[in-house]
Amino acid sequence: DGGITQSPKYLFRKEGQNVTLSCEQNLNHDAMYWYRQDPGQGLRLIYYSQIVNDFQKGDIAEGYSVSREKKESFPLTVTSAQKNPTAFYLCASMRTTGPGTEAFFGQGTRLTVV
Amino acid sequence: AQSVTQPDIHITVSEGASLELRCNYSYGATPYLFWYVQSPGQGLQLLLKYFSGDTLVQGIKGFEAEFKRSQSSFNLRKPSVHWSDAAEYFCAVEDSGAGSYQLTFGKGTKLSVIP
C-alpha cells in the first residue's frame, strides 16, 4: 500500500537534546512538508521541499532543521534551540503536477519534553 | 498572503441533525479550497476539494461544500450527522503561485456528536 510513514508515534525529549522525526513516503511525490499542530492553532508549516537536495523555511522554522537527500525521505530535527517543542508533528506529501492536488498525511508524531 | 478563518472552535450536534461548518478565506486569485478531517491522534484525510466548475462539490462520507465567491466562503455541510463524524475539521486554501504548492489551514472546528 502506498502512503506516508512517520516514526516514532510518540517521542520524549530531555531539555537540551536534539531529536529527529522520521518521514518516509512511497507515493513518488516530489513535494514533502512538515507541520506543527498545537491545540486551537491549526497546522503551521515548518519546512517544505519540492525537490531532492532543496528545501525552504515555512512560517515557524526557527529551532528546526531538515534534509532531503532522497525523494522518499524528509526527516525533521528538533534542535535544542526550539524552546517549546512539545506538539504534534505531521508530515505530508503532494504531487506537483498542477494546482489543486491532494496532500497526503502521515499519522503524526507526538513529541513531549520531559 | 492567503488566510483561512473558521469562526467556530467547537460545535456540538445531536446524531441525525444537520451540520454546517463555516470557512472564510482570503486569497487574491481563484482559490483552490479543501476540507480535511482529523480523528484524535491521527493524520488528516481529504473530504473534498474545489478548484473550478460547479460551486457545490460532493465529498466522501456524505459531506458536501458550497463555494461562494461573493462571500469568500466554502462551508461544509452534511444533512444527517453520524456519531462517527465526531472529529476535527480543517479548511485549507492552496497557494499555487510561483510554482509553490503550499496549504494554509484554518485553526479547525472540533465536532462533538451527542447520541
PDB file of N, CA and C in Angstrom, chain B residues 17 29 33 36-37 39 42 58 63 90 94 98 102 112:
ATOM      1  N   ALA B  17     -28.932  15.094  13.247  1.00  0.00           N
ATOM      2  CA  ALA B  17     -29.161  16.502  12.920  1.00  0.00           C
ATOM      3  C   ALA B  17     -28.278  16.908  11.749  1.00  0.00           C
ATOM      4  N   ALA B  29      -6.422  35.381  -5.943  1.00  0.00           N
ATOM      5  CA  ALA B  29      -6.782  34.791  -7.232  1.00  0.00           C
ATOM      6  C   ALA B  29      -7.880  33.751  -7.021  1.00  0.00           C
ATOM      7  N   LEU B  33      -9.608  25.193  -2.790  1.00  0.00           N
ATOM      8  CA  LEU B  33     -10.091  25.046  -1.422  1.00  0.00           C
ATOM      9  C   LEU B  33     -10.292  23.584  -1.067  1.00  0.00           C
ATOM     10  N   TYR B  36     -10.419  19.015   5.190  1.00  0.00           N
ATOM     11  CA  TYR B  36      -9.800  17.800   5.716  1.00  0.00           C
ATOM     12  C   TYR B  36     -10.430  17.464   7.070  1.00  0.00           C
ATOM     13  N   VAL B  37     -10.388  16.171   7.414  1.00  0.00           N
ATOM     14  CA  VAL B  37     -10.896  15.730   8.711  1.00  0.00           C
ATOM     15  C   VAL B  37      -9.787  14.988   9.444  1.00  0.00           C
ATOM     16  N   SER B  39      -9.201  12.592  12.941  1.00  0.00           N
ATOM     17  CA  SER B  39      -9.615  11.898  14.157  1.00  0.00           C
ATOM     18  C   SER B  39      -8.528  12.083  15.200  1.00  0.00           C
ATOM     19  N   GLN B  42      -4.517  11.282  14.976  1.00  0.00           N
ATOM     20  CA  GLN B  42      -4.306  10.759  13.627  1.00  0.00           C
ATOM     21  C   GLN B  42      -3.894  11.858  12.662  1.00  0.00           C
ATOM     22  N   GLN B  58     -19.197  17.506  -3.985  1.00  0.00           N
ATOM     23  CA  GLN B  58     -19.516  16.365  -3.141  1.00  0.00           C
ATOM     24  C   GLN B  58     -18.223  15.704  -2.681  1.00  0.00           C
ATOM     25  N   PHE B  63     -20.457  14.185   2.874  1.00  0.00           N
ATOM     26  CA  PHE B  63     -20.240  15.609   3.024  1.00  0.00           C
ATOM     27  C   PHE B  63     -20.308  16.335   1.681  1.00  0.00           C
ATOM     28  N   PHE B  90     -10.751  20.738   9.243  1.00  0.00           N
ATOM     29  CA  PHE B  90      -9.887  21.839   8.825  1.00  0.00           C
ATOM     30  C   PHE B  90     -10.205  22.247   7.391  1.00  0.00           C
ATOM     31  N   GLU B  94      -5.043  26.576  -1.028  1.00  0.00           N
ATOM     32  CA  GLU B  94      -3.730  26.290  -1.614  1.00  0.00           C
ATOM     33  C   GLU B  94      -3.190  27.521  -2.302  1.00  0.00           C
ATOM     34  N   ALA B  98       3.704  31.105  -8.168  1.00  0.00           N
ATOM     35  CA  ALA B  98       5.154  30.985  -8.329  1.00  0.00           C
ATOM     36  C   ALA B  98       5.631  29.546  -8.189  1.00  0.00           C
ATOM     37  N   GLN B 102       1.625  25.189  -1.465  1.00  0.00           N
ATOM     38  CA  GLN B 102       1.514  25.248  -0.014  1.00  0.00           C
ATOM     39  C   GLN B 102       0.062  25.375   0.382  1.00  0.00           C
ATOM     40  N   SER B 112     -18.409  17.642  18.111  1.00  0.00           N
ATOM     41  CA  SER B 112     -18.873  16.620  19.044  1.00  0.00           C
ATOM     42  C   SER B 112     -20.283  16.211  18.642  1.00  0.00           C
TER      43      SER B 112
END
